[in-house]
Amino acid sequence: MNNKLYGNLIFELSQPGRKGYSLPKNRFGNYAVPQELRRKEEAALPECDEMTVVRHYTNLSANNFGVDNGFYPLGSCTMKYNPKINEEVAALPQFQNLHPLQPADTTKGAEAVCTLLCHALCELTGLHAFTLKPFAGAHGELTGLMVIRNYHESRGDHQRRLVIVPDSAHGTNPASAAVCGLDIVEVKSLADGTVDVDALRQLCSENGDSIAAMMMTNPNTLGLFERQIPEIEKIVHHCGALMYYDGANLNPMLGAARPGDMGFDVMHINLHKTFSTPHGGGGPGAGPVGVRKGLEPFFPTVSPYHGNFAVAMRAYAYILTLGRTYIKEVGPLATLNANYIKQQLKDVYELPIDTLCKHEFVFDGLKDKSTGVTTMDVAKRLLDYGYHAPTIYFPLLFHESLMIEPTENESKDTIDGFIAVMRRIAQEAANEPDTVKSAPHNTPIGRVDDVLAAKHPIVTWRQLQRD
Ligand SMILES: *Cc1c(COP(=O)(O)O)cnc(C)c1O
C-alpha cells in the first residue's frame, strides 16, 4: 500500500478546486438561510477527486484488525462466535423496519422473539424471569443491583449498602455498584485464584446487616471455576444478602452448569459476547438481567421499549441454530480449546496458576524473565504475525498478565498456528530480543504513546494544525 497517497488524513490529500461529486439540479427553489445562522467563514472541507476518496477510505478500512481478519484470542471481553446468518436474520426488513410505537397487533412477531428468548435464557440459567432492556453488560449490572436494592428497601432494610466484590472482578462490577449508590468492599483471592472463603466469612460476620449483595464472576476472570460457590452462597444468604452472577461470558457454562442451580438470585448475560453480535468499537450490546422467582416485581425501568432488539434477534437465532443438543457442546469446547493452548505453551510462558481452566487462562509473561521482553512486547510482536493480541496487563493480580481466550468455534489448525507463533516469539525473545522489543514491524503504525493519546486526544484536523 502506498501510505503517502492513501494513508494520510483526507485533509492532507486535499487540493484546492478538486471535487468528487456532482449535485443534481436544485428542484426546490432557493430558501435564504437567516444571516445569524450562516457560517462566518467557509467550512474547511477537504477537496478531493472521487478515486482519492474511495482509495483513502478503502485502504484505511483494510488497516483494521477484526475477527474476520484473523484469530482474536482476547480474554474476558472477546469477540466470540458471530455467525453470518445471524446478521441476515437481524437484518430481515420485517424486523429491522419495525417502529417501537407502531400498533401492538402489528408487532406480534417481535414480541414473540423477546418472549421466546427470555424463555431460552431462563432454561439456560435456571432463573425465573429475564428483562431484555439493558444495553450492555455494565448496564445489566446496574439493573441487577437496582433489583437487589429495591428488594432490600421493600423489606425496610435501608442499611444494606455494601456490595462484596472479589479482587479479581471485572472493573465494571465495583463501578456499577458505585453508580447504584452502594459501597464496595473487596474480598481477596487465595493463591489459587479463587475467593478466600475465610476472609468472606469474617467480612459477613462483622458486617452482616449492612451487606446488600455479593457479586461473583464464574468462571472468574482467571478462567477458574469457583468451586466454593455452595459455601459462599450459604454464608452470603445467611446474612440476608443476595448473590449476583456476572454472566458476561457464559459460554463455558453452557451445557455444564446453571447459575440458578448454584443459588444465585440475580445475573446478567452479555448477549454480544456469549450469543453472537459483533461488538467492536464499543457496541452494540445487550445485557439481559435474570432473577429468581419472587424478584421480578423489583425490575426497574432502565430503558424504553425492548432494549437492543437486533442483538436479541441474533442471540435467539444463535440459540435456535445450536438447539438443545449442540448448545451443550459450547462450554466443553471452549474449555478444551483453552486448556489445549495452556498446556502447549506453559513450558515457555509463566503459568502462575497451574490447574484446569475453563474458557480462558492467564500467563504471567514469558517464563525466561532474563531477556527483558515484556508482555507488551509479545503482544506487539503477535501483530506482525497477523494475530490480534490477547488481553494484556489484566487482571491486575500479576505484573505481566497475558490473558488468552480462544473461544469454542476455532478449529484445531487455527489454534495450532497460534501456538506455533507464540513459541516462535518466545524463541525470538531468547535469541534476538531486540526484534521483539521493537515490534511491530509490519503494521502501518508502530507503537503509539498510549498515555499521551488518552490524556491529550487530538480528534480534529484543525486542532492538529494548531498544535
Ligand atoms: C465484558 C464484561 C463486562 C462488561 O460488559 P460491557 O457490555 O462491556 O458493559 C462485565 N463483566 C465481565 C466479566 C466482562 O467480561
Tab-separated table of C-alpha atoms and ligand atoms in Angstrom:
chain	number	residue	atom	x	y	z
A	1	MET	CA	0.000	0.000	0.000
A	2	ASN	CA	1.215	3.478	-0.799
A	3	ASN	CA	0.971	5.212	2.553
A	4	LYS	CA	1.946	8.583	1.124
A	5	LEU	CA	-1.015	8.672	-1.206
A	6	TYR	CA	-3.706	6.964	0.807
A	7	GLY	CA	-2.659	6.664	4.439
A	8	ASN	CA	-2.707	10.366	5.346
A	9	LEU	CA	-5.642	12.293	6.673
A	10	ILE	CA	-8.166	13.054	3.973
A	11	PHE	CA	-7.478	16.749	4.672
A	12	GLU	CA	-3.835	16.298	3.730
A	13	LEU	CA	-4.853	14.866	0.368
A	14	SER	CA	-6.940	17.949	-0.365
A	15	GLN	CA	-6.128	20.111	-3.416
A	16	PRO	CA	-7.990	23.387	-3.974
A	17	GLY	CA	-10.714	23.067	-6.576
A	18	ARG	CA	-10.909	19.264	-6.776
A	19	LYS	CA	-14.197	17.574	-6.229
A	20	GLY	CA	-15.629	14.087	-6.376
A	21	TYR	CA	-19.328	14.840	-6.557
A	22	SER	CA	-21.863	16.491	-8.779
A	23	LEU	CA	-25.118	17.546	-7.218
A	24	PRO	CA	-28.431	17.227	-9.097
A	25	LYS	CA	-30.098	20.413	-10.208
A	26	ASN	CA	-31.909	22.191	-7.391
A	27	ARG	CA	-35.630	21.473	-7.888
A	28	PHE	CA	-36.887	23.232	-4.778
A	29	GLY	CA	-36.048	26.888	-5.265
A	30	ASN	CA	-33.797	28.949	-3.051
A	31	TYR	CA	-34.582	29.490	0.600
A	32	ALA	CA	-32.426	32.051	2.291
A	33	VAL	CA	-30.687	30.890	5.439
A	34	PRO	CA	-31.108	33.614	8.091
A	35	GLN	CA	-27.982	35.652	8.498
A	36	GLU	CA	-27.455	34.699	12.152
A	37	LEU	CA	-27.391	31.010	11.227
A	38	ARG	CA	-24.800	31.358	8.468
A	39	ARG	CA	-21.157	30.481	8.777
A	40	LYS	CA	-18.739	33.352	9.274
A	41	GLU	CA	-16.182	31.630	7.072
A	42	GLU	CA	-16.116	28.776	4.590
A	43	ALA	CA	-16.276	25.250	6.044
A	44	ALA	CA	-12.793	23.708	5.906
A	45	LEU	CA	-13.829	20.652	3.916
A	46	PRO	CA	-11.290	18.518	2.067
A	47	GLU	CA	-11.321	18.854	-1.708
A	48	CYS	CA	-10.539	15.534	-3.368
A	49	ASP	CA	-11.431	13.638	-6.521
A	50	GLU	CA	-13.602	10.562	-6.202
A	51	MET	CA	-10.863	7.947	-6.652
A	52	THR	CA	-8.699	9.540	-3.966
A	53	VAL	CA	-11.625	9.447	-1.537
A	54	VAL	CA	-12.554	5.830	-2.344
A	55	ARG	CA	-8.960	4.579	-2.130
A	56	HIS	CA	-8.244	6.527	1.022
A	57	TYR	CA	-11.153	5.004	2.940
A	58	THR	CA	-10.836	1.538	1.415
A	59	ASN	CA	-7.182	1.346	2.431
A	60	LEU	CA	-7.914	2.727	5.869
A	61	SER	CA	-10.566	0.034	6.403
A	62	ALA	CA	-8.031	-2.621	5.422
A	63	ASN	CA	-5.763	-1.463	8.259
A	64	ASN	CA	-8.315	-2.571	10.791
A	65	PHE	CA	-7.893	-5.904	12.508
A	66	GLY	CA	-11.099	-7.762	13.273
A	67	VAL	CA	-12.340	-11.238	13.976
A	68	ASP	CA	-12.939	-11.605	10.224
A	69	ASN	CA	-9.224	-10.964	9.518
A	70	GLY	CA	-7.659	-13.397	11.887
A	71	PHE	CA	-7.551	-15.178	15.230
A	72	TYR	CA	-8.648	-12.942	18.098
A	73	PRO	CA	-7.740	-14.536	21.444
A	74	LEU	CA	-8.746	-11.552	23.565
A	75	GLY	CA	-9.544	-12.866	27.042
A	76	SER	CA	-12.596	-11.814	29.048
A	77	CYS	CA	-14.216	-9.472	26.564
A	78	THR	CA	-13.521	-11.433	23.447
A	79	MET	CA	-15.358	-11.490	20.222
A	80	LYS	CA	-16.852	-14.958	20.380
A	81	TYR	CA	-18.682	-16.642	17.553
A	82	ASN	CA	-20.652	-14.296	15.270
A	83	PRO	CA	-22.265	-16.483	12.604
A	84	LYS	CA	-23.002	-14.538	9.457
A	85	ILE	CA	-26.511	-15.986	9.181
A	86	ASN	CA	-27.438	-14.121	12.364
A	87	GLU	CA	-26.662	-10.854	10.593
A	88	GLU	CA	-29.076	-11.812	7.838
A	89	VAL	CA	-31.792	-12.719	10.304
A	90	ALA	CA	-31.363	-9.474	12.259
A	91	ALA	CA	-31.476	-7.511	9.001
A	92	LEU	CA	-34.776	-9.003	7.766
A	93	PRO	CA	-36.884	-5.968	6.840
A	94	GLN	CA	-39.868	-7.401	8.756
A	95	PHE	CA	-37.835	-6.906	11.945
A	96	GLN	CA	-35.446	-4.149	11.038
A	97	ASN	CA	-38.119	-1.716	9.870
A	98	LEU	CA	-40.286	-2.024	12.971
A	99	HIS	CA	-41.027	1.125	14.911
A	100	PRO	CA	-41.371	0.731	18.673
A	101	LEU	CA	-44.542	2.838	18.680
A	102	GLN	CA	-46.427	1.065	15.907
A	103	PRO	CA	-49.699	-0.683	16.901
A	104	ALA	CA	-49.142	-3.701	19.134
A	105	ASP	CA	-51.115	-6.036	16.884
A	106	THR	CA	-48.516	-5.446	14.130
A	107	THR	CA	-45.511	-6.361	16.278
A	108	LYS	CA	-46.529	-9.830	17.443
A	109	GLY	CA	-43.537	-11.479	15.768
A	110	ALA	CA	-41.008	-9.253	17.501
A	111	GLU	CA	-42.759	-9.713	20.822
A	112	ALA	CA	-42.630	-13.476	20.321
A	113	VAL	CA	-38.877	-13.268	19.731
A	114	CYS	CA	-38.442	-11.385	23.014
A	115	THR	CA	-40.638	-13.805	24.953
A	116	LEU	CA	-39.050	-16.922	23.471
A	117	LEU	CA	-35.527	-15.567	24.008
A	118	CYS	CA	-36.364	-14.876	27.663
A	119	HIS	CA	-37.670	-18.447	27.981
A	120	ALA	CA	-34.459	-19.807	26.477
A	121	LEU	CA	-32.315	-17.691	28.814
A	122	CYS	CA	-34.341	-18.946	31.799
A	123	GLU	CA	-33.752	-22.532	30.664
A	124	LEU	CA	-30.027	-21.955	30.175
A	125	THR	CA	-29.509	-20.212	33.517
A	126	GLY	CA	-32.058	-21.815	35.836
A	127	LEU	CA	-33.569	-18.424	36.685
A	128	HIS	CA	-37.237	-17.448	36.626
A	129	ALA	CA	-37.601	-14.233	34.592
A	130	PHE	CA	-35.486	-12.029	32.320
A	131	THR	CA	-35.654	-8.444	31.121
A	132	LEU	CA	-34.029	-7.598	27.782
A	133	LYS	CA	-33.873	-3.857	28.428
A	134	PRO	CA	-30.228	-3.256	29.458
A	135	PHE	CA	-27.984	-2.113	26.604
A	136	ALA	CA	-24.676	-3.605	27.810
A	137	GLY	CA	-23.082	-5.773	30.447
A	138	ALA	CA	-22.362	-2.850	32.746
A	139	HIS	CA	-25.930	-1.612	32.246
A	140	GLY	CA	-27.133	-5.109	33.211
A	141	GLU	CA	-25.033	-4.991	36.380
A	142	LEU	CA	-26.576	-1.652	37.324
A	143	THR	CA	-30.073	-3.014	36.589
A	144	GLY	CA	-29.429	-6.152	38.648
A	145	LEU	CA	-28.070	-4.150	41.570
A	146	MET	CA	-31.140	-1.900	41.397
A	147	VAL	CA	-33.291	-5.039	41.671
A	148	ILE	CA	-31.316	-6.005	44.777
A	149	ARG	CA	-31.537	-2.521	46.269
A	150	ASN	CA	-35.294	-2.374	45.564
A	151	TYR	CA	-35.719	-5.775	47.207
A	152	HIS	CA	-33.914	-4.742	50.391
A	153	GLU	CA	-35.755	-1.429	50.550
A	154	SER	CA	-39.112	-3.194	50.150
A	155	ARG	CA	-38.267	-5.018	53.365
A	156	GLY	CA	-37.226	-1.868	55.169
A	157	ASP	CA	-33.564	-2.943	55.018
A	158	HIS	CA	-32.322	0.503	54.045
A	159	GLN	CA	-28.973	-0.001	55.739
A	160	ARG	CA	-27.876	-2.741	53.316
A	161	ARG	CA	-25.471	-0.669	51.200
A	162	LEU	CA	-22.375	-2.878	50.950
A	163	VAL	CA	-21.542	-4.913	47.865
A	164	ILE	CA	-18.817	-7.543	48.159
A	165	VAL	CA	-16.636	-7.772	45.052
A	166	PRO	CA	-13.692	-10.179	44.667
A	167	ASP	CA	-10.360	-8.530	43.815
A	168	SER	CA	-10.267	-10.466	40.526
A	169	ALA	CA	-13.558	-8.942	39.294
A	170	HIS	CA	-14.044	-7.064	36.052
A	171	GLY	CA	-13.750	-3.310	36.678
A	172	THR	CA	-17.388	-2.735	35.795
A	173	ASN	CA	-18.526	-4.609	38.959
A	174	PRO	CA	-17.346	-2.037	41.520
A	175	ALA	CA	-18.153	0.776	39.078
A	176	SER	CA	-21.783	-0.375	38.706
A	177	ALA	CA	-22.169	-0.724	42.474
A	178	ALA	CA	-20.882	2.836	42.886
A	179	VAL	CA	-23.239	4.170	40.200
A	180	CYS	CA	-26.090	2.408	42.037
A	181	GLY	CA	-25.150	4.416	45.139
A	182	LEU	CA	-23.806	1.383	47.002
A	183	ASP	CA	-20.451	0.957	48.754
A	184	ILE	CA	-17.886	-1.606	47.691
A	185	VAL	CA	-15.906	-3.921	49.891
A	186	GLU	CA	-13.260	-6.096	48.314
A	187	VAL	CA	-12.657	-9.725	49.193
A	188	LYS	CA	-9.221	-11.117	48.416
A	189	SER	CA	-8.359	-14.119	46.301
A	190	LEU	CA	-6.305	-17.035	47.545
A	191	ALA	CA	-3.043	-18.010	45.874
A	192	ASP	CA	-5.017	-20.464	43.719
A	193	GLY	CA	-7.013	-17.550	42.274
A	194	THR	CA	-10.377	-18.330	43.881
A	195	VAL	CA	-12.267	-16.359	46.534
A	196	ASP	CA	-10.851	-16.545	50.072
A	197	VAL	CA	-13.865	-18.047	51.854
A	198	ASP	CA	-12.448	-17.472	55.344
A	199	ALA	CA	-11.970	-13.777	54.595
A	200	LEU	CA	-15.533	-13.678	53.255
A	201	ARG	CA	-16.881	-15.402	56.361
A	202	GLN	CA	-15.207	-12.837	58.577
A	203	LEU	CA	-16.463	-9.955	56.437
A	204	CYS	CA	-20.016	-11.268	56.686
A	205	SER	CA	-19.889	-11.880	60.404
A	206	GLU	CA	-18.633	-8.327	61.002
A	207	ASN	CA	-20.943	-6.504	58.568
A	208	GLY	CA	-23.870	-8.926	58.183
A	209	ASP	CA	-26.677	-6.350	58.472
A	210	SER	CA	-25.070	-3.918	56.037
A	211	ILE	CA	-24.409	-6.273	53.159
A	212	ALA	CA	-26.685	-5.989	50.136
A	213	ALA	CA	-25.059	-8.469	47.766
A	214	MET	CA	-22.028	-10.377	46.691
A	215	MET	CA	-21.061	-10.115	43.013
A	216	MET	CA	-19.275	-13.107	41.527
A	217	THR	CA	-17.913	-13.888	38.113
A	218	ASN	CA	-17.819	-17.563	37.371
A	219	PRO	CA	-15.643	-18.854	35.848
A	220	ASN	CA	-13.777	-15.929	37.366
A	221	THR	CA	-11.527	-13.550	35.486
A	222	LEU	CA	-8.667	-16.032	35.726
A	223	GLY	CA	-10.836	-18.575	33.934
A	224	LEU	CA	-11.247	-20.648	37.096
A	225	PHE	CA	-14.443	-22.261	38.284
A	226	GLU	CA	-15.204	-21.029	41.816
A	227	ARG	CA	-15.561	-24.421	43.493
A	228	GLN	CA	-16.629	-22.916	46.820
A	229	ILE	CA	-19.837	-21.393	45.491
A	230	PRO	CA	-22.096	-23.661	47.629
A	231	GLU	CA	-20.293	-22.491	50.784
A	232	ILE	CA	-20.132	-18.853	49.624
A	233	GLU	CA	-23.823	-18.872	48.768
A	234	LYS	CA	-24.655	-20.197	52.255
A	235	ILE	CA	-22.560	-17.542	54.023
A	236	VAL	CA	-23.967	-14.661	51.975
A	237	HIS	CA	-27.610	-15.748	52.172
A	238	HIS	CA	-27.241	-16.439	55.881
A	239	CYS	CA	-26.568	-12.766	56.494
A	240	GLY	CA	-29.604	-11.752	54.421
A	241	ALA	CA	-27.754	-10.575	51.302
A	242	LEU	CA	-28.328	-11.692	47.700
A	243	MET	CA	-25.971	-13.392	45.245
A	244	TYR	CA	-25.220	-11.653	41.925
A	245	TYR	CA	-23.720	-13.584	38.996
A	246	ASP	CA	-21.711	-11.736	36.348
A	247	GLY	CA	-22.523	-13.894	33.325
A	248	ALA	CA	-20.892	-11.655	30.702
A	249	ASN	CA	-19.023	-14.662	29.386
A	250	LEU	CA	-21.458	-17.501	29.837
A	251	ASN	CA	-20.080	-19.698	27.052
A	252	PRO	CA	-18.008	-22.003	29.291
A	253	MET	CA	-21.101	-22.705	31.411
A	254	LEU	CA	-23.437	-23.605	28.545
A	255	GLY	CA	-24.303	-27.234	28.929
A	256	ALA	CA	-22.221	-27.562	32.102
A	257	ALA	CA	-23.884	-25.721	34.983
A	258	ARG	CA	-26.582	-23.118	35.696
A	259	PRO	CA	-26.269	-20.067	37.978
A	260	GLY	CA	-29.835	-20.546	39.239
A	261	ASP	CA	-28.987	-24.056	40.424
A	262	MET	CA	-25.915	-22.711	42.237
A	263	GLY	CA	-28.051	-20.406	44.381
A	264	PHE	CA	-27.619	-17.098	42.549
A	265	ASP	CA	-30.542	-14.668	42.766
A	266	VAL	CA	-29.751	-12.139	40.033
A	267	MET	CA	-27.485	-12.225	36.983
A	268	HIS	CA	-26.752	-10.573	33.675
A	269	ILE	CA	-25.619	-12.108	30.407
A	270	ASN	CA	-23.748	-10.270	27.672
A	271	LEU	CA	-25.624	-11.375	24.570
A	272	HIS	CA	-22.930	-9.651	22.488
A	273	LYS	CA	-20.225	-11.888	23.946
A	274	THR	CA	-21.893	-15.207	24.560
A	275	PHE	CA	-24.632	-15.303	21.928
A	276	SER	CA	-23.033	-13.582	18.901
A	277	THR	CA	-23.262	-9.937	17.719
A	278	PRO	CA	-20.015	-8.315	16.624
A	279	HIS	CA	-19.312	-5.573	19.151
A	280	GLY	CA	-16.018	-3.970	18.213
A	281	GLY	CA	-15.612	-0.294	18.907
A	282	GLY	CA	-17.964	-0.235	21.865
A	283	GLY	CA	-21.261	-1.525	20.603
A	284	PRO	CA	-23.947	-2.568	20.070
A	285	GLY	CA	-24.660	-4.790	23.025
A	286	ALA	CA	-27.320	-6.202	25.294
A	287	GLY	CA	-27.088	-7.237	28.934
A	288	PRO	CA	-30.360	-9.006	29.841
A	289	VAL	CA	-30.922	-9.463	33.560
A	290	GLY	CA	-32.410	-12.600	35.059
A	291	VAL	CA	-33.869	-13.041	38.532
A	292	ARG	CA	-35.025	-15.799	40.833
A	293	LYS	CA	-38.790	-16.246	41.350
A	294	GLY	CA	-40.186	-13.506	43.565
A	295	LEU	CA	-37.719	-10.815	42.490
A	296	GLU	CA	-39.382	-9.912	39.182
A	297	PRO	CA	-41.562	-7.132	40.726
A	298	PHE	CA	-38.310	-5.305	41.516
A	299	PHE	CA	-37.170	-4.846	37.911
A	300	PRO	CA	-36.553	-1.111	37.435
A	301	THR	CA	-37.305	0.753	34.212
A	302	VAL	CA	-33.841	1.332	32.781
A	303	SER	CA	-34.663	1.921	29.134
A	304	PRO	CA	-37.704	2.405	26.937
A	305	TYR	CA	-39.105	-0.402	24.770
A	306	HIS	CA	-37.235	-3.696	24.443
A	307	GLY	CA	-33.541	-2.815	24.574
A	308	ASN	CA	-31.325	-3.510	21.559
A	309	PHE	CA	-33.778	-5.658	19.677
A	310	ALA	CA	-31.420	-6.601	16.816
A	311	VAL	CA	-28.945	-8.018	19.348
A	312	ALA	CA	-31.725	-10.088	20.921
A	313	MET	CA	-32.662	-11.250	17.429
A	314	ARG	CA	-29.121	-12.540	16.779
A	315	ALA	CA	-28.983	-14.253	20.161
A	316	TYR	CA	-32.266	-16.045	19.515
A	317	ALA	CA	-31.110	-17.118	16.044
A	318	TYR	CA	-27.873	-18.445	17.569
A	319	ILE	CA	-29.658	-20.395	20.289
A	320	LEU	CA	-32.075	-21.927	17.766
A	321	THR	CA	-29.235	-22.766	15.357
A	322	LEU	CA	-27.385	-24.748	18.011
A	323	GLY	CA	-30.519	-26.189	19.541
A	324	ARG	CA	-30.839	-28.167	22.734
A	325	THR	CA	-28.159	-30.700	21.733
A	326	TYR	CA	-25.334	-28.591	20.351
A	327	ILE	CA	-25.607	-25.703	22.779
A	328	LYS	CA	-24.387	-28.174	25.391
A	329	GLU	CA	-21.110	-28.515	23.488
A	330	VAL	CA	-20.257	-24.814	23.661
A	331	GLY	CA	-18.917	-24.955	27.233
A	332	PRO	CA	-16.875	-28.145	26.848
A	333	LEU	CA	-15.338	-26.977	23.526
A	334	ALA	CA	-14.433	-23.525	24.903
A	335	THR	CA	-12.818	-25.285	27.861
A	336	LEU	CA	-10.972	-27.821	25.738
A	337	ASN	CA	-9.514	-25.165	23.427
A	338	ALA	CA	-8.250	-23.022	26.312
A	339	ASN	CA	-6.667	-25.936	28.151
A	340	TYR	CA	-5.008	-27.180	24.968
A	341	ILE	CA	-3.274	-23.833	24.372
A	342	LYS	CA	-2.306	-23.546	28.046
A	343	GLN	CA	-0.695	-26.994	28.091
A	344	GLN	CA	1.149	-26.416	24.810
A	345	LEU	CA	2.698	-23.138	25.958
A	346	LYS	CA	3.277	-23.451	29.687
A	347	ASP	CA	6.901	-24.569	29.296
A	348	VAL	CA	7.796	-21.198	27.724
A	349	TYR	CA	5.231	-18.845	29.297
A	350	GLU	CA	4.861	-18.440	33.066
A	351	LEU	CA	1.662	-20.095	34.283
A	352	PRO	CA	1.118	-18.797	37.833
A	353	ILE	CA	-1.958	-20.924	38.495
A	354	ASP	CA	-1.482	-24.356	37.012
A	355	THR	CA	-4.881	-26.024	37.192
A	356	LEU	CA	-7.637	-26.953	34.800
A	357	CYS	CA	-9.080	-23.707	33.453
A	358	LYS	CA	-12.417	-23.009	31.788
A	359	HIS	CA	-12.704	-20.784	28.692
A	360	GLU	CA	-9.616	-18.652	29.377
A	361	PHE	CA	-6.416	-18.525	31.419
A	362	VAL	CA	-3.679	-16.078	32.365
A	363	PHE	CA	0.072	-16.279	31.787
A	364	ASP	CA	2.415	-14.012	33.738
A	365	GLY	CA	4.624	-13.102	30.784
A	366	LEU	CA	7.437	-15.184	29.382
A	367	LYS	CA	8.975	-17.799	31.607
A	368	ASP	CA	12.504	-16.565	30.961
A	369	LYS	CA	12.469	-13.096	32.538
A	370	SER	CA	16.182	-12.500	31.849
A	371	THR	CA	15.552	-11.398	28.240
A	372	GLY	CA	13.766	-8.216	29.342
A	373	VAL	CA	10.973	-8.976	26.845
A	374	THR	CA	7.641	-7.915	28.357
A	375	THR	CA	4.040	-8.921	27.802
A	376	MET	CA	3.580	-5.693	25.843
A	377	ASP	CA	6.430	-6.742	23.511
A	378	VAL	CA	4.916	-10.189	22.956
A	379	ALA	CA	1.528	-8.622	22.219
A	380	LYS	CA	3.060	-6.215	19.695
A	381	ARG	CA	5.057	-8.970	18.023
A	382	LEU	CA	1.883	-11.055	17.584
A	383	LEU	CA	0.532	-8.272	15.347
A	384	ASP	CA	3.464	-8.835	12.976
A	385	TYR	CA	2.337	-12.421	12.568
A	386	GLY	CA	-1.273	-11.488	11.829
A	387	TYR	CA	-2.816	-12.292	15.201
A	388	HIS	CA	-4.795	-9.988	17.428
A	389	ALA	CA	-3.112	-9.607	20.809
A	390	PRO	CA	-4.576	-11.287	23.891
A	391	THR	CA	-5.788	-9.118	26.781
A	392	ILE	CA	-2.681	-7.701	28.473
A	393	TYR	CA	-1.964	-6.365	31.947
A	394	PHE	CA	-5.384	-7.537	33.134
A	395	PRO	CA	-6.273	-8.995	35.596
A	396	LEU	CA	-4.139	-6.915	37.918
A	397	LEU	CA	-3.185	-9.901	40.064
A	398	PHE	CA	0.080	-10.429	38.139
A	399	HIS	CA	2.658	-7.982	36.784
A	400	GLU	CA	2.803	-9.343	33.241
A	401	SER	CA	-0.740	-10.688	32.731
A	402	LEU	CA	-1.409	-12.147	29.296
A	403	MET	CA	-4.950	-13.424	29.166
A	404	ILE	CA	-5.877	-15.830	26.407
A	405	GLU	CA	-9.321	-16.966	25.321
A	406	PRO	CA	-9.557	-18.958	22.096
A	407	THR	CA	-13.387	-19.437	22.167
A	408	GLU	CA	-15.286	-22.566	21.221
A	409	ASN	CA	-15.563	-22.026	17.496
A	410	GLU	CA	-11.910	-22.056	16.388
A	411	SER	CA	-10.521	-25.052	14.516
A	412	LYS	CA	-7.541	-27.044	15.760
A	413	ASP	CA	-5.493	-25.798	12.777
A	414	THR	CA	-6.076	-22.177	13.758
A	415	ILE	CA	-5.198	-22.891	17.367
A	416	ASP	CA	-2.067	-24.833	16.394
A	417	GLY	CA	-0.999	-21.907	14.216
A	418	PHE	CA	-1.315	-19.556	17.177
A	419	ILE	CA	0.618	-21.907	19.449
A	420	ALA	CA	3.438	-22.147	16.889
A	421	VAL	CA	3.696	-18.346	16.674
A	422	MET	CA	3.655	-17.921	20.458
A	423	ARG	CA	6.509	-20.432	20.714
A	424	ARG	CA	8.384	-18.683	17.950
A	425	ILE	CA	8.106	-15.357	19.765
A	426	ALA	CA	9.454	-16.994	22.935
A	427	GLN	CA	12.403	-18.228	20.884
A	428	GLU	CA	12.964	-14.789	19.366
A	429	ALA	CA	12.882	-13.297	22.870
A	430	ALA	CA	15.799	-15.554	23.775
A	431	ASN	CA	17.811	-15.207	20.550
A	432	GLU	CA	17.046	-11.754	19.183
A	433	PRO	CA	15.172	-9.860	21.934
A	434	ASP	CA	15.504	-6.513	20.134
A	435	THR	CA	13.308	-7.765	17.301
A	436	VAL	CA	10.520	-8.402	19.790
A	437	LYS	CA	11.116	-5.251	21.807
A	438	SER	CA	10.868	-3.061	18.718
A	439	ALA	CA	7.794	-4.800	17.284
A	440	PRO	CA	5.509	-4.335	15.463
A	441	HIS	CA	7.449	-4.093	12.204
A	442	ASN	CA	4.723	-4.964	9.675
A	443	THR	CA	1.862	-2.702	10.701
A	444	PRO	CA	1.195	0.780	9.277
A	445	ILE	CA	1.613	2.293	12.728
A	446	GLY	CA	4.165	1.097	15.294
A	447	ARG	CA	3.921	1.808	18.985
A	448	VAL	CA	1.847	4.777	19.954
A	449	ASP	CA	2.172	6.713	23.168
A	450	ASP	CA	-0.967	5.336	24.866
A	451	VAL	CA	-0.783	7.734	27.777
A	452	LEU	CA	-0.405	10.809	25.603
A	453	ALA	CA	-3.187	9.587	23.320
A	454	ALA	CA	-5.512	9.112	26.295
A	455	LYS	CA	-4.593	12.361	28.045
A	456	HIS	CA	-4.414	14.636	25.008
A	457	PRO	CA	-6.587	13.095	22.314
A	458	ILE	CA	-6.370	15.060	19.079
A	459	VAL	CA	-9.589	14.275	17.314
A	460	THR	CA	-9.952	17.090	14.817
A	461	TRP	CA	-7.825	18.238	11.953
A	462	ARG	CA	-7.987	21.877	12.977
A	463	GLN	CA	-6.558	21.100	16.355
A	464	LEU	CA	-3.810	19.052	14.762
A	465	GLN	CA	-2.810	22.041	12.654
A	466	ARG	CA	-2.805	24.373	15.588
A	467	ASP	CA	-0.584	22.003	17.566
B	1	LIG	C1	-17.308	-7.505	29.286
B	1	LIG	C2	-17.561	-7.757	30.701
B	1	LIG	C3	-18.401	-6.900	31.445
B	1	LIG	C4	-18.979	-5.599	30.900
B	1	LIG	O1	-19.757	-5.742	29.744
B	1	LIG	P1	-19.992	-4.484	28.772
B	1	LIG	O2	-21.004	-4.958	27.778
B	1	LIG	O3	-18.674	-4.172	28.164
B	1	LIG	O4	-20.508	-3.359	29.599
B	1	LIG	C5	-18.660	-7.241	32.758
B	1	LIG	N1	-18.101	-8.331	33.324
B	1	LIG	C6	-17.279	-9.164	32.649
B	1	LIG	C7	-16.717	-10.354	33.334
B	1	LIG	C8	-16.979	-8.899	31.311
B	1	LIG	O5	-16.159	-9.713	30.644
